[in-house]
Amino acid sequence: MVAEKRFTIKPSRGDYYLMDKCEGHKANCVLFQCPSEFGKGVLVSPTVHGNLIVGPNAVKCDDAERVNTTSDGLACVKAAAAKSVPDINYRNAIRNFSGMRANTDIDDFIIYMANDHFLDLAGIKSPGLTSAPAIGEEAVKILSENGLALTKKENPVLTRKRIRFKELSESEKAAVIKENPLYGRVICRCETITEGEIVDAVHSPIPPCSVDGIKRRAGSGMGRCQGGFCGPRVLEILARETGMNVLDILKDKNGSRILISETKKEEAFHEA
Ligand SMILES: Cc1cc2nc3c(=O)[nH]c(=O)nc-3n(C[C@H](O)[C@H](O)[C@H](O)COP(=O)(O)OP(=O)(O)OC[C@H]3O[C@@H](n4cnc5c(N)ncnc54)[C@H](O)[C@@H]3O)c2cc1C
């Protein structure tokens, strides 16, 4: 929109299985297979929280917005992963998801000044996440070379101090509950995430405004039931803390409203 077209996105979708923690021990390091023309191949990997993640495959797609999983794609992930770890029990899958790689017709990240005032960071395909800090530094360098005045922030947020209730000792738990009783109410039972941690997330410097946003900050809904139990409670807390109408709260992106309308209304009782 701001410059002449220099590249074309050629998206490819990758499906994943996220397994319950009971499968977490099936790999004790990230298991890669030999990369092919489709990319780095299907991985079996323990996650930092102790789950097992399996995937992704690579399927060329015309529509970059279609991030639905498919049974064919998931079957392909299973078959490929079996070469690394044959005994994964897929009955313990707790979530499937897919993502779209921003591949382009240029075999690299695309980082350039598209015009005098616009830096393009495009086609940030894999391993774009790993590369993000370096890309950020490069972006600052290019922008400053192109006239951006860099002023030092007076009050930068340098730390993210968070209470992880389940990681505290018994005496620390007692102390935080005494200070704030909300730490004494467990909202997410699978992951032991308390109301205090969720409220902290809602009031953090860049506040999350959806149920999945809170999940990413506080960890509620990450467990075996995937938010089946805590989801409605998180929604209530988010509405209470932000003043939002519960009907307007989203699960994640636009169009993902959780509640559509009230089903029961209290009617005034008039004695005959
Ligand atoms: C299957 C798969 C496997 C991968 N494996 C790895 C890996 O092993 N290692 C690695 O380092 N990287 C990996 N990547 C790549 C990594 O995920 C990306 O490089 C990285 O996420 C790119 O970051 P980004 O910020 O450029 O884009 P994104 O992470 O896509 O972020 C863009 C954001 O902008 C939002 N957005 C889009 N349009 C709008 C709009 N109009 N208004 C407001 N918001 C908007 C989107 O919702 C999204 O949140 C993988 C990607 C896929 C799909």
mmCIF file of C-alpha atoms and ligand atoms in Angstrom:
data_model
loop_
_atom_site.group_PDB
_atom_site.id
_atom_site.type_symbol
_atom_site.label_atom_id
_atom_site.label_comp_id
_atom_site.label_asym_id
_atom_site.label_seq_id
_atom_site.Cartn_x
_atom_site.Cartn_y
_atom_site.Cartn_z
ATOM 1 C CA MET A 1 0.000 0.000 0.000
ATOM 2 C CA VAL A 2 2.889 2.405 0.580
ATOM 3 C CA ALA A 3 5.363 1.243 -2.045
ATOM 4 C CA GLU A 4 5.710 -0.637 -5.280
ATOM 5 C CA LYS A 5 5.144 -4.360 -5.100
ATOM 6 C CA ARG A 6 8.478 -6.139 -4.741
ATOM 7 C CA PHE A 7 7.545 -9.583 -3.495
ATOM 8 C CA THR A 8 4.677 -12.055 -3.300
ATOM 9 C CA ILE A 9 3.678 -13.966 -0.195
ATOM 10 C CA LYS A 10 3.483 -17.705 -0.854
ATOM 11 C CA PRO A 11 1.966 -18.988 2.365
ATOM 12 C CA SER A 12 2.344 -22.494 3.721
ATOM 13 C CA ARG A 13 0.333 -23.846 6.627
ATOM 14 C CA GLY A 14 1.644 -25.998 9.467
ATOM 15 C CA ASP A 15 -0.510 -28.076 11.826
ATOM 16 C CA TYR A 16 0.411 -29.015 15.373
ATOM 17 C CA TYR A 17 -0.637 -31.348 18.152
ATOM 18 C CA LEU A 18 -0.226 -30.108 21.706
ATOM 19 C CA MET A 19 -0.162 -33.047 24.098
ATOM 20 C CA ASP A 20 -1.048 -33.236 27.759
ATOM 21 C CA LYS A 21 1.790 -33.216 30.277
ATOM 22 C CA CYS A 22 1.485 -36.988 30.721
ATOM 23 C CA GLU A 23 3.152 -37.276 27.287
ATOM 24 C CA GLY A 24 5.822 -34.699 28.154
ATOM 25 C CA HIS A 25 8.417 -37.299 29.070
ATOM 26 C CA LYS A 26 8.393 -38.865 25.599
ATOM 27 C CA ALA A 27 11.132 -36.453 24.459
ATOM 28 C CA ASN A 28 13.743 -34.820 26.647
ATOM 29 C CA CYS A 29 15.076 -32.497 23.946
ATOM 30 C CA VAL A 30 13.888 -30.995 20.670
ATOM 31 C CA LEU A 31 13.934 -33.778 18.079
ATOM 32 C CA PHE A 32 14.464 -32.534 14.540
ATOM 33 C CA GLN A 33 14.332 -34.640 11.395
ATOM 34 C CA CYS A 34 16.336 -33.854 8.293
ATOM 35 C CA PRO A 35 15.011 -30.679 6.656
ATOM 36 C CA SER A 36 13.515 -30.980 3.182
ATOM 37 C CA GLU A 37 12.348 -28.562 0.503
ATOM 38 C CA PHE A 38 9.284 -27.965 2.735
ATOM 39 C CA GLY A 39 11.326 -26.680 5.645
ATOM 40 C CA LYS A 40 12.692 -27.937 8.914
ATOM 41 C CA GLY A 41 10.316 -30.903 9.103
ATOM 42 C CA VAL A 42 8.133 -32.318 11.869
ATOM 43 C CA LEU A 43 9.508 -31.846 15.363
ATOM 44 C CA VAL A 44 8.737 -33.637 18.575
ATOM 45 C CA SER A 45 9.601 -31.353 21.410
ATOM 46 C CA PRO A 46 9.022 -30.925 25.123
ATOM 47 C CA THR A 47 7.613 -27.485 25.968
ATOM 48 C CA VAL A 48 8.920 -25.266 28.750
ATOM 49 C CA HIS A 49 5.756 -26.070 30.715
ATOM 50 C CA GLY A 50 6.242 -29.824 30.426
ATOM 51 C CA ASN A 51 3.859 -30.676 27.579
ATOM 52 C CA LEU A 52 4.858 -32.323 24.319
ATOM 53 C CA ILE A 53 4.383 -30.464 21.039
ATOM 54 C CA VAL A 54 4.330 -32.321 17.715
ATOM 55 C CA GLY A 55 4.489 -30.661 14.300
ATOM 56 C CA PRO A 56 4.417 -28.840 11.958
ATOM 57 C CA ASN A 57 3.816 -30.188 8.486
ATOM 58 C CA ALA A 58 3.969 -27.784 5.532
ATOM 59 C CA VAL A 59 1.101 -27.397 3.076
ATOM 60 C CA LYS A 60 1.116 -24.707 0.399
ATOM 61 C CA CYS A 61 -2.009 -22.543 0.627
ATOM 62 C CA ASP A 62 -3.603 -19.882 -1.546
ATOM 63 C CA ASP A 63 -5.468 -18.202 1.280
ATOM 64 C CA ALA A 64 -3.187 -16.880 4.019
ATOM 65 C CA GLU A 65 -6.146 -16.404 6.383
ATOM 66 C CA ARG A 66 -7.195 -20.070 6.423
ATOM 67 C CA VAL A 67 -5.482 -21.276 9.540
ATOM 68 C CA ASN A 68 -7.832 -24.210 10.150
ATOM 69 C CA THR A 69 -6.324 -27.602 10.840
ATOM 70 C CA THR A 70 -7.263 -30.483 8.536
ATOM 71 C CA SER A 71 -7.528 -34.200 9.217
ATOM 72 C CA ASP A 72 -5.108 -34.874 6.330
ATOM 73 C CA GLY A 73 -2.588 -32.410 7.739
ATOM 74 C CA LEU A 74 -2.793 -33.867 11.231
ATOM 75 C CA ALA A 75 -2.488 -37.414 9.887
ATOM 76 C CA CYS A 76 0.654 -36.314 8.050
ATOM 77 C CA VAL A 77 2.098 -34.860 11.301
ATOM 78 C CA LYS A 78 1.372 -38.107 13.161
ATOM 79 C CA ALA A 79 2.967 -40.261 10.476
ATOM 80 C CA ALA A 80 6.090 -38.112 10.289
ATOM 81 C CA ALA A 81 6.469 -37.826 14.080
ATOM 82 C CA ALA A 82 6.245 -41.603 14.464
ATOM 83 C CA LYS A 83 9.701 -41.809 12.860
ATOM 84 C CA SER A 84 11.124 -39.862 15.822
ATOM 85 C CA VAL A 85 8.894 -41.057 18.661
ATOM 86 C CA PRO A 86 6.721 -44.058 17.776
ATOM 87 C CA ASP A 87 4.707 -44.343 21.006
ATOM 88 C CA ILE A 88 2.997 -40.956 21.327
ATOM 89 C CA ASN A 89 -0.560 -41.536 22.539
ATOM 90 C CA TYR A 90 -2.687 -39.097 20.559
ATOM 91 C CA ARG A 91 -5.652 -39.703 22.862
ATOM 92 C CA ASN A 92 -3.762 -37.331 25.148
ATOM 93 C CA ALA A 93 -3.855 -34.471 22.631
ATOM 94 C CA ILE A 94 -5.310 -31.387 24.337
ATOM 95 C CA ARG A 95 -5.286 -28.988 21.397
ATOM 96 C CA ASN A 96 -4.616 -28.767 17.696
ATOM 97 C CA PHE A 97 -3.742 -25.570 15.932
ATOM 98 C CA SER A 98 -2.073 -24.359 12.813
ATOM 99 C CA GLY A 99 -0.128 -21.342 11.665
ATOM 100 C CA MET A 100 0.642 -19.798 8.302
ATOM 101 C CA ARG A 101 4.267 -19.263 7.319
ATOM 102 C CA ALA A 102 4.834 -15.962 5.539
ATOM 103 C CA ASN A 103 7.055 -17.493 2.848
ATOM 104 C CA THR A 104 7.766 -15.273 -0.141
ATOM 105 C CA ASP A 105 9.413 -15.551 -3.540
ATOM 106 C CA ILE A 106 12.563 -14.097 -1.944
ATOM 107 C CA ASP A 107 14.586 -16.581 0.052
ATOM 108 C CA ASP A 108 15.186 -14.361 3.068
ATOM 109 C CA PHE A 109 13.458 -12.001 5.478
ATOM 110 C CA ILE A 110 12.496 -8.803 3.667
ATOM 111 C CA ILE A 111 13.807 -5.804 5.591
ATOM 112 C CA TYR A 112 14.082 -2.522 3.724
ATOM 113 C CA MET A 113 12.909 1.080 3.637
ATOM 114 C CA ALA A 114 9.896 0.786 1.330
ATOM 115 C CA ASN A 115 9.844 4.569 1.038
ATOM 116 C CA ASP A 116 11.364 7.486 2.953
ATOM 117 C CA HIS A 117 9.155 6.963 5.971
ATOM 118 C CA PHE A 118 8.256 3.301 5.995
ATOM 119 C CA LEU A 119 10.364 0.362 7.030
ATOM 120 C CA ASP A 120 9.030 -2.924 5.694
ATOM 121 C CA LEU A 121 9.572 -6.049 7.784
ATOM 122 C CA ALA A 122 7.861 -8.668 5.671
ATOM 123 C CA GLY A 123 7.990 -12.363 4.961
ATOM 124 C CA ILE A 124 9.185 -12.961 8.506
ATOM 125 C CA LYS A 125 8.889 -16.699 8.098
ATOM 126 C CA SER A 126 10.521 -19.365 10.229
ATOM 127 C CA PRO A 127 12.775 -18.838 12.190
ATOM 128 C CA GLY A 128 11.293 -15.367 12.576
ATOM 129 C CA LEU A 129 10.466 -15.842 16.240
ATOM 130 C CA THR A 130 14.014 -16.803 17.137
ATOM 131 C CA SER A 131 15.284 -13.957 14.992
ATOM 132 C CA ALA A 132 12.917 -11.339 16.451
ATOM 133 C CA PRO A 133 15.424 -9.688 18.842
ATOM 134 C CA ALA A 134 18.021 -9.379 16.050
ATOM 135 C CA ILE A 135 15.379 -8.107 13.607
ATOM 136 C CA GLY A 136 14.349 -5.519 16.221
ATOM 137 C CA GLU A 137 17.914 -4.289 16.604
ATOM 138 C CA GLU A 138 18.362 -4.146 12.838
ATOM 139 C CA ALA A 139 15.101 -2.184 12.494
ATOM 140 C CA VAL A 140 16.250 0.401 15.044
ATOM 141 C CA LYS A 141 19.574 0.724 13.219
ATOM 142 C CA ILE A 142 17.964 1.217 9.800
ATOM 143 C CA LEU A 143 15.397 3.671 11.165
ATOM 144 C CA SER A 144 18.026 5.740 12.955
ATOM 145 C CA GLU A 145 20.170 5.805 9.784
ATOM 146 C CA ASN A 146 17.093 7.098 7.990
ATOM 147 C CA GLY A 147 16.466 10.023 10.263
ATOM 148 C CA LEU A 148 14.451 8.616 13.185
ATOM 149 C CA ALA A 149 15.270 10.620 16.293
ATOM 150 C CA LEU A 150 15.947 8.108 19.063
ATOM 151 C CA THR A 151 15.098 9.492 22.471
ATOM 152 C CA LYS A 152 15.760 7.514 25.578
ATOM 153 C CA LYS A 153 12.591 6.555 27.454
ATOM 154 C CA GLU A 154 12.446 8.066 30.896
ATOM 155 C CA ASN A 155 10.606 5.224 32.545
ATOM 156 C CA PRO A 156 11.194 2.080 30.535
ATOM 157 C CA VAL A 157 9.669 -1.143 31.847
ATOM 158 C CA LEU A 158 12.807 -3.208 32.417
ATOM 159 C CA THR A 159 11.436 -6.107 34.402
ATOM 160 C CA ARG A 160 8.302 -8.139 34.453
ATOM 161 C CA LYS A 161 7.909 -9.171 38.034
ATOM 162 C CA ARG A 162 5.193 -11.744 38.274
ATOM 163 C CA ILE A 163 3.878 -13.859 41.077
ATOM 164 C CA ARG A 164 3.658 -17.510 40.031
ATOM 165 C CA PHE A 165 1.617 -18.824 42.916
ATOM 166 C CA LYS A 166 2.244 -22.520 42.295
ATOM 167 C CA GLU A 167 6.000 -21.984 42.296
ATOM 168 C CA LEU A 168 6.026 -20.383 45.765
ATOM 169 C CA SER A 169 6.920 -22.169 48.989
ATOM 170 C CA GLU A 170 4.138 -22.772 51.524
ATOM 171 C CA SER A 171 5.250 -19.809 53.638
ATOM 172 C CA GLU A 172 5.492 -17.538 50.568
ATOM 173 C CA LYS A 173 2.008 -18.637 49.525
ATOM 174 C CA ALA A 174 0.655 -17.771 52.958
ATOM 175 C CA ALA A 175 2.358 -14.369 52.829
ATOM 176 C CA VAL A 176 0.956 -13.378 49.403
ATOM 177 C CA ILE A 177 -2.545 -14.553 50.362
ATOM 178 C CA LYS A 178 -2.339 -12.482 53.543
ATOM 179 C CA GLU A 179 -1.405 -9.439 51.492
ATOM 180 C CA ASN A 180 -3.989 -10.112 48.774
ATOM 181 C CA PRO A 181 -6.641 -12.802 49.390
ATOM 182 C CA LEU A 182 -7.219 -13.098 45.609
ATOM 183 C CA TYR A 183 -4.081 -15.283 45.492
ATOM 184 C CA GLY A 184 -6.015 -17.730 47.638
ATOM 185 C CA ARG A 185 -8.652 -18.415 44.971
ATOM 186 C CA VAL A 186 -7.552 -20.859 42.297
ATOM 187 C CA ILE A 187 -9.319 -20.086 39.018
ATOM 188 C CA CYS A 188 -7.523 -22.455 36.642
ATOM 189 C CA ARG A 189 -7.468 -25.823 38.355
ATOM 190 C CA CYS A 190 -5.366 -27.609 35.754
ATOM 191 C CA GLU A 191 -2.477 -25.122 35.980
ATOM 192 C CA THR A 192 -3.140 -23.729 39.501
ATOM 193 C CA ILE A 193 -3.501 -20.122 38.394
ATOM 194 C CA THR A 194 -5.071 -17.847 40.969
ATOM 195 C CA GLU A 195 -7.417 -14.898 40.679
ATOM 196 C CA GLY A 196 -4.605 -12.668 41.950
ATOM 197 C CA GLU A 197 -2.386 -13.636 39.003
ATOM 198 C CA ILE A 198 -5.212 -13.010 36.535
ATOM 199 C CA VAL A 199 -5.976 -9.597 38.061
ATOM 200 C CA ASP A 200 -2.242 -8.767 37.926
ATOM 201 C CA ALA A 201 -2.239 -9.663 34.210
ATOM 202 C CA VAL A 202 -5.305 -7.494 33.508
ATOM 203 C CA HIS A 203 -3.535 -4.489 35.086
ATOM 204 C CA SER A 204 -0.105 -5.133 33.549
ATOM 205 C CA PRO A 205 1.586 -2.360 31.476
ATOM 206 C CA ILE A 206 0.206 -3.628 28.156
ATOM 207 C CA PRO A 207 -3.082 -5.068 29.345
ATOM 208 C CA PRO A 208 -4.589 -8.112 27.642
ATOM 209 C CA CYS A 209 -8.231 -7.602 26.659
ATOM 210 C CA SER A 210 -9.369 -11.094 25.665
ATOM 211 C CA VAL A 211 -9.602 -14.452 27.426
ATOM 212 C CA ASP A 212 -6.728 -15.806 25.295
ATOM 213 C CA GLY A 213 -4.702 -12.669 26.043
ATOM 214 C CA ILE A 214 -4.968 -13.508 29.732
ATOM 215 C CA LYS A 215 -4.086 -17.105 28.959
ATOM 216 C CA ARG A 216 -0.831 -15.989 27.345
ATOM 217 C CA ARG A 217 0.069 -13.748 30.295
ATOM 218 C CA ALA A 218 -1.149 -15.680 33.315
ATOM 219 C CA GLY A 219 -1.315 -19.248 31.985
ATOM 220 C CA SER A 220 -5.008 -19.852 32.773
ATOM 221 C CA GLY A 221 -6.549 -22.294 30.300
ATOM 222 C CA MET A 222 -3.209 -23.815 29.279
ATOM 223 C CA GLY A 223 -3.904 -27.140 30.950
ATOM 224 C CA ARG A 224 -5.641 -30.366 30.147
ATOM 225 C CA CYS A 225 -9.173 -28.922 30.075
ATOM 226 C CA GLN A 226 -8.018 -25.995 27.891
ATOM 227 C CA GLY A 227 -10.142 -23.445 29.718
ATOM 228 C CA GLY A 228 -13.339 -25.504 29.929
ATOM 229 C CA PHE A 229 -13.514 -24.851 33.662
ATOM 230 C CA CYS A 230 -11.785 -21.501 34.110
ATOM 231 C CA GLY A 231 -12.877 -19.781 30.868
ATOM 232 C CA PRO A 232 -16.212 -18.418 32.225
ATOM 233 C CA ARG A 233 -14.511 -17.286 35.434
ATOM 234 C CA VAL A 234 -11.724 -15.511 33.560
ATOM 235 C CA LEU A 235 -14.385 -13.798 31.480
ATOM 236 C CA GLU A 236 -16.151 -12.570 34.623
ATOM 237 C CA ILE A 237 -12.908 -11.304 36.155
ATOM 238 C CA LEU A 238 -11.945 -9.503 32.937
ATOM 239 C CA ALA A 239 -15.374 -7.826 32.794
ATOM 240 C CA ARG A 240 -15.222 -6.849 36.465
ATOM 241 C CA GLU A 241 -11.691 -5.450 36.309
ATOM 242 C CA THR A 242 -12.065 -3.528 33.040
ATOM 243 C CA GLY A 243 -15.711 -2.504 33.231
ATOM 244 C CA MET A 244 -16.339 -4.199 29.873
ATOM 245 C CA ASN A 245 -19.697 -5.751 29.134
ATOM 246 C CA VAL A 246 -19.350 -9.563 29.314
ATOM 247 C CA LEU A 247 -21.138 -9.789 25.978
ATOM 248 C CA ASP A 248 -18.332 -7.795 24.332
ATOM 249 C CA ILE A 249 -15.457 -9.912 25.611
ATOM 250 C CA LEU A 250 -13.662 -11.878 22.927
ATOM 251 C CA LYS A 251 -11.919 -15.207 23.130
ATOM 252 C CA ASP A 252 -9.169 -13.909 20.861
ATOM 253 C CA LYS A 253 -9.498 -12.058 17.573
ATOM 254 C CA ASN A 254 -12.394 -10.048 16.131
ATOM 255 C CA GLY A 255 -15.434 -12.229 15.617
ATOM 256 C CA SER A 256 -14.664 -14.568 18.521
ATOM 257 C CA ARG A 257 -17.332 -13.359 20.943
ATOM 258 C CA ILE A 258 -17.969 -15.935 23.633
ATOM 259 C CA LEU A 259 -21.412 -14.860 24.832
ATOM 260 C CA ILE A 260 -24.055 -13.817 22.332
ATOM 261 C CA SER A 261 -26.963 -12.690 24.505
ATOM 262 C CA GLU A 262 -28.583 -13.136 27.883
ATOM 263 C CA THR A 263 -30.680 -16.288 28.118
ATOM 264 C CA LYS A 264 -32.382 -15.617 31.432
ATOM 265 C CA LYS A 265 -33.596 -12.287 32.708
ATOM 266 C CA GLU A 266 -34.915 -11.620 36.164
ATOM 267 C CA GLU A 267 -38.465 -10.399 35.972
ATOM 268 C CA ALA A 268 -40.026 -8.209 38.628
ATOM 269 C CA PHE A 269 -42.283 -10.278 40.863
ATOM 270 C CA HIS A 270 -45.715 -8.731 41.450
ATOM 271 C CA GLU A 271 -48.035 -10.279 43.961
ATOM 272 C CA ALA A 272 -51.538 -10.649 42.635
HETATM 273 C C1 LIG B 1 3.982 -23.607 11.326
HETATM 274 C C2 LIG B 1 5.008 -22.592 11.725
HETATM 275 C C3 LIG B 1 6.170 -22.997 12.348
HETATM 276 C C4 LIG B 1 7.130 -22.068 12.729
HETATM 277 N N1 LIG B 1 8.244 -22.487 13.391
HETATM 278 C C5 LIG B 1 9.128 -21.577 13.855
HETATM 279 C C6 LIG B 1 10.258 -21.984 14.614
HETATM 280 O O1 LIG B 1 10.445 -23.167 14.898
HETATM 281 N N2 LIG B 1 11.137 -21.039 15.020
HETATM 282 C C7 LIG B 1 10.960 -19.732 14.732
HETATM 283 O O2 LIG B 1 11.774 -18.920 15.146
HETATM 284 N N3 LIG B 1 9.892 -19.306 14.032
HETATM 285 C C8 LIG B 1 8.970 -20.189 13.575
HETATM 286 N N4 LIG B 1 7.898 -19.780 12.854
HETATM 287 C C9 LIG B 1 7.835 -18.401 12.406
HETATM 288 C C10 LIG B 1 7.329 -17.420 13.419
HETATM 289 O O3 LIG B 1 6.098 -17.840 13.953
HETATM 290 C C11 LIG B 1 7.165 -16.075 12.675
HETATM 291 O O4 LIG B 1 8.358 -15.776 12.026
HETATM 292 C C12 LIG B 1 6.838 -14.944 13.610
HETATM 293 O O5 LIG B 1 5.662 -15.236 14.331
HETATM 294 C C13 LIG B 1 6.644 -13.682 12.796
HETATM 295 O O6 LIG B 1 6.380 -12.624 13.668
HETATM 296 P P1 LIG B 1 5.651 -11.330 13.153
HETATM 297 O O7 LIG B 1 5.540 -10.460 14.356
HETATM 298 O O8 LIG B 1 6.334 -10.826 11.941
HETATM 299 O O9 LIG B 1 4.219 -11.825 12.656
HETATM 300 P P2 LIG B 1 3.056 -12.518 13.475
HETATM 301 O O10 LIG B 1 3.567 -13.338 14.600
HETATM 302 O O11 LIG B 1 2.204 -13.160 12.429
HETATM 303 O O12 LIG B 1 2.299 -11.282 14.115
HETATM 304 C C14 LIG B 1 1.514 -10.404 13.343
HETATM 305 C C15 LIG B 1 0.367 -9.979 14.229
HETATM 306 O O13 LIG B 1 -0.351 -8.933 13.584
HETATM 307 C C16 LIG B 1 -1.718 -9.178 13.763
HETATM 308 N N5 LIG B 1 -2.401 -8.493 12.664
HETATM 309 C C17 LIG B 1 -2.463 -8.849 11.374
HETATM 310 N N6 LIG B 1 -3.168 -7.957 10.689
HETATM 311 C C18 LIG B 1 -3.559 -7.024 11.559
HETATM 312 C C19 LIG B 1 -4.315 -5.828 11.449
HETATM 313 N N7 LIG B 1 -4.807 -5.426 10.275
HETATM 314 N N8 LIG B 1 -4.522 -5.106 12.566
HETATM 315 C C20 LIG B 1 -4.019 -5.492 13.751
HETATM 316 N N9 LIG B 1 -3.280 -6.613 13.929
HETATM 317 C C21 LIG B 1 -3.065 -7.356 12.830
HETATM 318 C C22 LIG B 1 -1.874 -10.668 13.702
HETATM 319 O O14 LIG B 1 -3.062 -11.083 14.342
HETATM 320 C C23 LIG B 1 -0.618 -11.115 14.483
HETATM 321 O O15 LIG B 1 -0.860 -11.225 15.864
HETATM 322 C C24 LIG B 1 6.920 -20.689 12.475
HETATM 323 C C25 LIG B 1 5.729 -20.287 11.841
HETATM 324 C C26 LIG B 1 4.794 -21.234 11.471
HETATM 325 C C27 LIG B 1 3.520 -20.763 10.830
#
